[in-house]
Coordinates of C-alpha atoms and ligand atoms in Angstrom, one line a residue:
M236 CA -30.2 43.7 8.5
T237 CA -28.1 45.2 11.2
K238 CA -24.9 47.2 11.1
I239 CA -21.5 45.7 11.8
I240 CA -20.2 47.5 14.9
E241 CA -16.9 45.6 15.7
I242 CA -14.4 43.2 14.1
E243 CA -11.5 41.7 16.0
S244 CA -8.9 39.2 14.9
I245 CA -5.9 37.5 16.5
Q246 CA -3.3 35.0 15.5
I247 CA -3.9 31.5 17.0
L248 CA -2.4 28.1 16.2
D249 CA -3.8 25.4 14.0
S250 CA -3.5 21.6 14.5
R251 CA 0.1 21.6 13.1
A252 CA 1.3 24.3 15.4
N253 CA 1.2 26.8 12.6
P254 CA -0.3 30.3 13.0
T255 CA -3.7 31.0 11.6
L256 CA -6.5 33.6 12.2
L257 CA -9.4 33.8 14.6
V258 CA -11.8 36.4 13.4
E259 CA -14.8 37.8 15.4
L260 CA -17.5 40.1 14.2
L261 CA -20.2 41.9 16.2
L262 CA -23.5 43.3 14.9
E263 CA -25.4 46.2 16.4
D264 CA -28.1 44.0 17.9
G265 CA -25.5 42.0 19.8
S266 CA -25.3 39.1 17.3
K267 CA -21.8 37.6 17.2
G268 CA -19.9 35.3 14.8
S269 CA -16.4 33.9 14.7
F270 CA -14.3 31.7 12.6
Q271 CA -10.9 29.9 12.9
V272 CA -9.3 29.5 9.5
P273 CA -7.9 26.2 8.4
S274 CA -4.8 25.6 6.2
G275 CA -3.7 22.9 3.7
A276 CA -0.4 21.1 3.1
S277 CA -1.0 19.5 -0.2
T278 CA -2.3 22.8 -1.6
G279 CA -3.3 23.2 -5.2
I280 CA -1.2 25.8 -7.1
H281 CA -4.5 27.5 -8.3
E282 CA -5.9 28.0 -4.8
A283 CA -6.6 31.5 -3.5
H284 CA -3.6 33.0 -1.9
E285 CA -3.0 32.2 1.8
L286 CA -1.1 35.2 3.1
R287 CA 1.9 34.5 5.4
D288 CA 4.6 36.9 6.5
K289 CA 7.5 34.9 5.2
D290 CA 9.8 36.1 8.0
K291 CA 11.9 33.0 8.7
T292 CA 12.7 34.2 12.2
C293 CA 9.0 34.1 13.2
Y294 CA 7.2 30.7 13.2
G295 CA 9.5 29.7 10.3
G296 CA 7.9 32.3 8.1
K297 CA 4.3 31.2 8.7
S298 CA 3.0 34.0 11.0
V299 CA -0.1 35.8 9.7
Y300 CA 0.4 39.3 11.2
K301 CA 0.1 40.9 7.7
A302 CA -3.3 39.3 7.2
L303 CA -4.4 40.6 10.6
Q304 CA -3.2 44.1 9.7
N305 CA -5.1 43.8 6.4
I306 CA -8.3 43.2 8.4
E307 CA -7.6 46.3 10.5
S308 CA -7.0 48.3 7.4
I309 CA -10.4 47.5 5.8
K310 CA -12.5 47.8 9.0
G311 CA -13.4 51.4 8.1
E312 CA -15.1 50.1 5.0
L313 CA -17.2 47.5 6.9
I314 CA -18.0 48.9 10.3
G315 CA -21.2 51.0 10.5
K316 CA -22.6 49.4 7.4
E317 CA -25.3 46.7 6.7
F318 CA -24.8 43.9 4.3
T319 CA -26.3 40.7 3.1
Q320 CA -23.9 37.7 2.9
Q321 CA -23.6 38.2 -0.9
E322 CA -23.0 41.9 -0.5
F323 CA -20.4 41.4 2.3
D324 CA -18.5 38.8 0.3
K325 CA -18.6 41.0 -2.8
K326 CA -17.3 43.9 -0.8
L327 CA -14.3 41.8 0.4
I328 CA -13.6 40.7 -3.1
E329 CA -13.6 44.3 -4.3
L330 CA -11.5 45.5 -1.4
D331 CA -8.9 42.9 -2.3
G332 CA -9.1 43.6 -6.0
T333 CA -6.8 40.7 -7.2
P334 CA -7.9 37.6 -9.0
N335 CA -6.6 35.2 -6.3
K336 CA -7.1 37.3 -3.2
E337 CA -3.4 38.0 -2.7
K338 CA -3.7 41.5 -1.5
L339 CA -5.7 40.9 1.7
G340 CA -5.1 37.2 1.8
A341 CA -7.7 34.5 1.3
N342 CA -7.2 33.5 5.0
A343 CA -8.1 37.0 6.1
I344 CA -11.1 37.2 3.7
L345 CA -12.4 33.7 4.7
G346 CA -12.2 34.6 8.4
L347 CA -14.4 37.6 7.8
S348 CA -16.8 35.9 5.5
I349 CA -17.6 33.0 7.9
A350 CA -17.6 35.2 11.0
F351 CA -20.2 37.3 9.2
A352 CA -22.3 34.3 8.3
R353 CA -22.5 33.2 11.9
A354 CA -23.3 36.7 13.1
S355 CA -26.0 37.0 10.4
A356 CA -27.6 33.7 11.2
A357 CA -27.8 34.8 14.9
Q358 CA -29.2 38.1 13.8
Y359 CA -32.0 36.4 11.8
M360 CA -32.5 34.0 14.8
L361 CA -31.8 31.1 12.4
P362 CA -29.8 28.0 13.2
L363 CA -26.6 28.2 11.1
V364 CA -27.7 25.2 9.0
E365 CA -30.9 26.9 8.1
Y366 CA -29.1 30.2 7.3
L367 CA -26.8 28.3 5.0
K368 CA -29.6 26.3 3.4
R369 CA -31.4 29.5 2.6
L370 CA -28.3 31.1 1.1
A371 CA -27.9 28.1 -1.2
K372 CA -31.5 28.2 -2.2
G373 CA -31.6 32.0 -2.5
E374 CA -34.4 32.2 0.1
D375 CA -35.5 35.1 2.2
M376 CA -33.8 35.1 5.6
T377 CA -36.7 36.9 7.3
K378 CA -39.4 34.4 6.6
P379 CA -40.3 32.4 9.7
S380 CA -38.4 29.2 10.3
E381 CA -40.6 26.2 9.5
G382 CA -38.7 24.0 12.0
S383 CA -36.5 21.2 10.9
S384 CA -37.7 19.2 7.9
E385 CA -36.6 15.7 6.9
E386 CA -32.8 15.7 7.2
V387 CA -30.6 14.1 4.5
Q388 CA -28.2 11.4 5.7
I389 CA -24.8 12.7 4.6
H390 CA -21.9 10.4 4.0
P391 CA -18.7 10.9 6.0
F392 CA -15.4 10.1 4.3
A393 CA -13.1 9.1 7.2
N394 CA -9.4 9.1 6.5
I395 CA -7.9 6.3 8.6
I396 CA -4.5 5.7 6.9
N397 CA -2.4 8.7 6.1
G398 CA 0.5 9.0 3.6
G399 CA 1.8 11.6 1.2
L400 CA 2.6 15.0 2.6
H401 CA 0.5 14.3 5.7
S402 CA 2.8 11.7 7.2
G403 CA 6.4 10.6 7.6
N404 CA 6.0 7.2 6.0
D405 CA 6.8 6.1 2.4
L406 CA 3.2 5.8 1.2
N407 CA 2.9 8.2 -1.8
I408 CA -0.9 8.0 -1.9
Q409 CA -2.1 10.6 0.7
E410 CA -5.4 9.2 2.1
F411 CA -7.1 5.9 2.5
M412 CA -10.7 6.4 3.7
V413 CA -13.7 4.4 4.8
L414 CA -17.4 5.2 4.1
P415 CA -20.0 3.3 6.0
T416 CA -23.0 3.0 3.6
F417 CA -25.7 2.1 6.1
G418 CA -27.7 3.7 8.9
T419 CA -27.8 7.1 10.5
F420 CA -24.9 9.5 11.0
E421 CA -24.6 8.1 14.5
E422 CA -24.3 4.5 13.3
K423 CA -21.8 5.5 10.7
T424 CA -19.7 7.3 13.3
R425 CA -19.8 4.3 15.5
A426 CA -18.7 2.0 12.6
I427 CA -15.8 4.4 11.8
A428 CA -14.6 4.6 15.4
E429 CA -14.8 0.8 15.8
I430 CA -12.9 0.2 12.6
Y431 CA -10.3 2.8 13.6
H432 CA -9.7 1.0 16.9
T433 CA -9.5 -2.4 15.3
L434 CA -7.1 -1.0 12.7
K435 CA -4.9 0.3 15.5
A436 CA -4.8 -3.2 17.1
L437 CA -4.0 -4.8 13.7
I438 CA -1.1 -2.4 13.0
E439 CA 0.3 -3.0 16.5
K440 CA 0.1 -6.7 16.0
E441 CA 1.7 -6.7 12.5
Y442 CA 4.1 -3.8 12.7
G443 CA 4.7 -3.1 16.4
K444 CA 3.4 -0.5 18.9
S445 CA 5.7 2.3 17.6
Q446 CA 3.8 2.1 14.2
T447 CA 0.5 3.2 15.7
A448 CA 1.3 7.0 15.7
V449 CA -0.9 9.1 13.5
G450 CA -0.5 11.6 10.6
D451 CA -1.8 15.1 10.2
E452 CA -5.5 14.0 9.8
G453 CA -5.5 11.6 12.7
G454 CA -5.2 8.5 10.5
F455 CA -2.5 5.9 11.2
A456 CA 0.8 6.3 9.4
P457 CA 2.7 2.9 9.6
E458 CA 5.9 2.3 7.7
I459 CA 4.2 0.8 4.7
A460 CA 4.9 1.9 1.1
K461 CA 2.3 0.1 -1.1
A462 CA -1.4 1.0 -1.6
R463 CA -2.4 -2.7 -1.3
Q464 CA -0.8 -2.9 2.2
A465 CA -2.9 0.0 3.4
L466 CA -6.1 -1.3 1.7
D467 CA -5.5 -4.9 3.0
L468 CA -5.1 -3.6 6.6
I469 CA -8.4 -1.6 6.3
M470 CA -10.3 -4.5 4.8
K471 CA -9.1 -6.8 7.6
A472 CA -10.2 -4.1 10.2
I473 CA -13.6 -3.9 8.5
Q474 CA -14.0 -7.7 8.6
E475 CA -12.8 -8.1 12.2
T476 CA -15.2 -5.3 13.3
G477 CA -18.1 -7.1 11.6
Y478 CA -18.9 -4.4 9.0
E479 CA -18.0 -6.4 5.9
G480 CA -20.1 -5.5 2.9
R481 CA -21.4 -2.4 4.6
V482 CA -18.4 -0.1 4.3
K483 CA -16.9 1.3 1.1
L484 CA -13.4 2.7 0.5
A485 CA -12.1 5.9 -1.0
M486 CA -8.7 7.3 -1.7
D487 CA -7.3 10.8 -2.2
T488 CA -4.1 10.1 -4.1
A489 CA -3.2 13.8 -4.2
A490 CA -1.2 13.0 -7.4
S491 CA 0.2 16.4 -8.0
D492 CA 2.6 15.6 -5.2
F493 CA 4.1 12.6 -7.0
Y494 CA 4.0 13.9 -10.6
S495 CA 7.1 15.0 -12.5
S496 CA 6.3 17.6 -15.2
E497 CA 9.7 16.8 -16.8
T498 CA 9.1 13.1 -17.3
K499 CA 5.3 13.3 -17.2
K500 CA 5.4 10.3 -14.9
Y501 CA 3.7 9.5 -11.6
E502 CA 5.6 7.8 -8.9
V503 CA 2.5 6.3 -7.3
E504 CA 4.6 4.0 -5.2
A505 CA 8.3 4.4 -4.4
G506 CA 10.2 3.4 -7.5
L507 CA 7.1 2.8 -9.6
F508 CA 6.9 5.5 -12.3
L509 CA 3.8 5.4 -14.5
D510 CA 2.4 7.5 -17.3
Y511 CA -1.3 8.4 -17.0
K512 CA -2.6 5.5 -19.0
E513 CA -0.5 3.1 -16.9
L514 CA -1.7 4.9 -13.8
T515 CA -5.3 4.5 -15.0
A516 CA -4.7 0.7 -15.3
Y517 CA -3.1 0.8 -11.8
Y518 CA -6.2 2.5 -10.3
N519 CA -8.6 0.2 -12.2
D520 CA -6.8 -2.8 -10.8
L521 CA -7.3 -1.5 -7.2
V522 CA -11.0 -0.7 -8.0
N523 CA -11.5 -4.2 -9.2
S524 CA -9.9 -5.7 -6.1
Y525 CA -11.4 -3.6 -3.3
P526 CA -14.8 -1.9 -2.7
I527 CA -13.4 1.5 -3.8
I528 CA -16.0 4.0 -4.9
S529 CA -14.2 7.3 -5.1
I530 CA -10.7 8.5 -6.1
E531 CA -9.8 12.1 -5.5
D532 CA -7.1 13.9 -7.5
P533 CA -5.9 10.8 -9.4
F534 CA -3.7 12.9 -11.6
A535 CA -1.8 16.2 -11.4
E536 CA -3.9 19.4 -11.1
D537 CA -3.4 20.6 -14.7
D538 CA -3.5 17.1 -16.3
F539 CA -7.0 17.5 -17.8
E540 CA -6.2 15.1 -20.5
A541 CA -5.4 12.3 -17.9
F542 CA -8.6 13.1 -15.9
A543 CA -10.7 13.0 -19.1
Y544 CA -9.1 9.7 -20.1
F545 CA -9.8 8.2 -16.7
M546 CA -13.5 9.4 -16.9
K547 CA -13.8 7.4 -20.1
N548 CA -11.9 4.3 -18.9
A549 CA -12.5 4.0 -15.2
A550 CA -13.5 0.5 -13.9
K551 CA -17.1 0.1 -12.9
V552 CA -17.9 -0.2 -9.2
E553 CA -20.5 -2.2 -7.4
N554 CA -23.3 -0.2 -5.9
N555 CA -21.9 3.3 -5.4
P556 CA -24.2 4.8 -2.8
L557 CA -23.1 8.3 -3.8
T558 CA -24.1 8.0 -7.4
G559 CA -26.7 5.3 -7.1
N560 CA -25.1 3.4 -10.0
D561 CA -21.8 1.7 -11.0
T562 CA -19.9 4.9 -11.6
L563 CA -16.6 5.5 -9.8
L564 CA -16.5 9.0 -8.3
I565 CA -13.5 11.0 -9.8
V566 CA -13.1 13.9 -7.4
G567 CA -11.5 17.2 -8.3
D568 CA -9.6 18.8 -5.4
D569 CA -6.4 20.5 -6.5
L570 CA -7.9 20.2 -10.0
L571 CA -10.9 22.5 -9.2
V572 CA -9.7 24.4 -6.1
T573 CA -13.4 25.2 -5.4
N574 CA -13.2 27.8 -8.1
P575 CA -16.1 28.3 -10.5
K576 CA -13.7 29.1 -13.3
R577 CA -11.8 25.8 -12.8
I578 CA -15.2 23.9 -12.5
E579 CA -16.2 25.3 -15.8
M580 CA -12.9 24.2 -17.4
A581 CA -13.3 20.7 -15.9
K582 CA -16.9 20.5 -17.1
K583 CA -15.9 21.3 -20.7
A584 CA -13.0 18.8 -20.5
G585 CA -15.2 16.1 -19.0
A586 CA -12.5 15.8 -16.3
C587 CA -14.3 14.6 -13.2
N588 CA -17.7 13.9 -11.7
A589 CA -17.4 15.3 -8.2
L590 CA -16.2 18.5 -6.5
L591 CA -14.2 18.6 -3.3
L592 CA -15.4 21.8 -1.6
K593 CA -12.8 23.6 0.6
I594 CA -13.9 27.0 1.7
N595 CA -10.4 28.3 2.1
Q596 CA -9.4 27.4 -1.5
I597 CA -11.7 30.1 -2.8
G598 CA -12.0 32.4 0.3
T599 CA -15.7 33.4 0.6
L600 CA -18.9 31.6 1.5
T601 CA -20.7 33.0 -1.5
E602 CA -18.2 31.6 -4.0
S603 CA -18.1 28.3 -2.1
I604 CA -21.9 28.0 -2.5
E605 CA -21.6 29.0 -6.1
A606 CA -19.1 26.3 -6.7
H607 CA -21.4 23.7 -5.1
L608 CA -24.4 24.8 -7.2
M609 CA -22.4 24.7 -10.4
A610 CA -21.2 21.2 -9.6
K611 CA -24.8 20.1 -8.8
K612 CA -26.0 21.6 -12.1
A613 CA -23.5 19.4 -13.9
S614 CA -24.9 16.4 -11.9
W615 CA -21.7 16.0 -10.0
H616 CA -21.5 14.8 -6.4
T617 CA -20.1 17.3 -3.9
I618 CA -18.0 16.7 -0.8
V619 CA -17.4 19.5 1.7
S620 CA -13.8 19.0 3.1
H621 CA -11.6 19.9 6.0
R622 CA -7.9 20.8 5.5
S623 CA -5.0 18.9 6.9
G624 CA -4.1 21.8 9.1
E625 CA -7.4 22.3 11.0
T626 CA -8.8 24.1 14.0
T627 CA -11.5 23.2 16.5
D628 CA -14.0 25.1 14.4
A629 CA -16.8 22.8 13.1
F630 CA -18.4 25.2 10.5
I631 CA -17.9 22.7 7.7
S632 CA -20.2 20.2 9.5
D633 CA -23.1 22.8 9.3
L634 CA -22.2 23.6 5.7
A635 CA -22.2 19.9 4.6
L636 CA -25.6 19.3 6.2
A637 CA -27.1 22.5 4.7
L638 CA -25.9 21.6 1.2
G639 CA -26.7 17.9 1.6
S640 CA -23.2 17.0 0.4
S641 CA -20.9 14.4 1.7
I642 CA -18.2 15.4 4.1
K643 CA -14.5 14.6 4.3
L644 CA -13.4 15.1 7.9
G645 CA -10.4 12.9 8.7
A646 CA -10.1 10.3 11.4
P647 CA -12.6 10.1 14.2
A648 CA -9.7 11.1 16.5
R649 CA -7.7 14.3 17.5
G650 CA -9.8 17.2 18.7
E651 CA -9.8 19.2 15.5
R652 CA -11.3 16.2 13.6
A653 CA -13.6 14.8 16.4
V654 CA -15.2 18.2 16.8
K655 CA -16.6 17.9 13.2
Y656 CA -18.1 14.5 13.9
N657 CA -19.5 15.7 17.2
R658 CA -21.1 18.8 15.7
L659 CA -22.9 16.5 13.2
L660 CA -24.0 14.1 16.0
Q661 CA -25.4 17.1 17.8
L662 CA -27.2 18.5 14.6
Y663 CA -28.7 15.1 13.8
A664 CA -29.8 14.6 17.4
K665 CA -31.6 17.9 17.1
K666 CA -30.5 18.8 20.5
C667 CA -28.6 22.0 19.8
L668 CA -29.4 24.8 22.1
Q669 CA -27.3 27.2 20.1
Ligands
PEP161 C1 -6.7 17.1 0.7 O1 -5.8 17.0 -0.2 O2 -7.8 16.8 0.3 C2 -6.5 17.6 2.0 C3 -7.5 17.6 2.9 O3 -5.2 17.9 2.3 P1 -4.7 19.4 2.4 O4 -5.5 20.2 3.3 O5 -3.3 19.2 2.9 O6 -4.8 20.0 1.0
MG162 MG1 -7.3 16.2 -1.8

C-alpha cells in the first residue's frame, strides 16, 4: 500500500449539460486514478443523496460546488494515509456519517471511491478488471497476476427506443432494449449497431425524418405512445437485419414514474390506468407476444406486493439465456437502489430475481460489490448499469466484466454510450496497453 498524496476535483458537464464531478487521486508512487460521476433522471427515492447546490441562478440549481468543497474539507483525513479499498470506502462512509450520504454527497463519495480504485489498481500493477475481480473474490492484491484466464461472455442490454423521462415522446415505458444472444461481444455489438441503423431507416420511412432524433440514452424517440408500436418497430428491424431468432428483448418500464399513490393505478400507456394485477396481465400479454426475457421496475419502488405477485404470476419465456431456463427476469432498479438493505427486503418479500447495479445509487465501490455478492447468493442475475446522465468514463465496462454480470449501456451511439461498448471491445480483444 502507498500513501495518498493528492486529491483534485473539478466541476465538469455530463451528457445532459448538467454539472457533475471529475475527481483525481494521486498516490506516493505516482499511481493515478480518476472518475467522472454519472447522474440519473428517473432516480429512485431511496437512492443515496446526490448533492446539488440548489441555487436556481447557477445551472438551474444543479451545480455541485458544495460537493467539491466537501472533498476539500476531508482531504486532511485522507492525504498522507494508506488504505485498502474497503478501508478507504469505510472511511468515506464514516466521514459522511449519515445513512444516505447526504452530508458529503454520494456524488462526491463515489468520485473518490472509484478514483481510488483506479489508482490502487495502478499501484498494484494490476489491470483494473483484475483489481475489481480480486476485490469481489476477496483475493490478495499483491499475488502475481496469472494473466488473463477464460473470459465470460457478458450480455449487453442495448436501449434503442427511449420513452419515459428520457425522451419528449408520449411513451410511458422508459426503455426498449435488444440483447443479442449469440457470439462474442464483438459480434453482439455488430448486431446491435446494425439493428440500430435499420431501426433508424424504418422510423424515417414510417414516421418521417424528423422522428429519428434520439433520447437521453441515444435510443430513438419517435412520436409513438404504445409499447406494441415500439416492440413492432424493433422486431421489424431485427428481421430486416437478419438476426431473427438470435436477439431477445428487454424493457425497463420505470413504473414509479407512471404510478399514482393516490389511486394505486399505473398509467402504462396514455389514458390506460391499471392496478397491479391488470398490469401483470398487460406485461404477460407482451411477454407472450414478443421474445421479451427481462422487465425492469415493472411496478413502483415500494410496491413489494405487486413485485411479489408478478414473481408468482409472470408468463414463462422461451430460452432465457440469462437464466438458462424459462424464467422471466424481474429486475429491481428503483426497487433495490443497489442497497444491501433493500436487497434483503426484496429477498424476504420474493420481489425480484435480478439486481440492476448502479454504483452512484449507493456511492462506494465496496458497497456496490457487496450488493452484487448478495444478489448472487440469492441466485439472482446482476446487471451493471449506466445512468441516463452519463460521462465519457467507461469504468462500468471493467466492473461488469470483472463481476461477470450483464451490462446495460444504452444505444451504441453518442460518445458517452459508445465509449462503454468500445472499452469492452478493447478488453475482449486483449489489446489494452493501459
Ligand atoms: C434506469 O432507470 O435504469 C436508468 C438508466 O435511468 P436513470 O439513470 O435516469 O435512472
Ligand atoms: Mg431503471
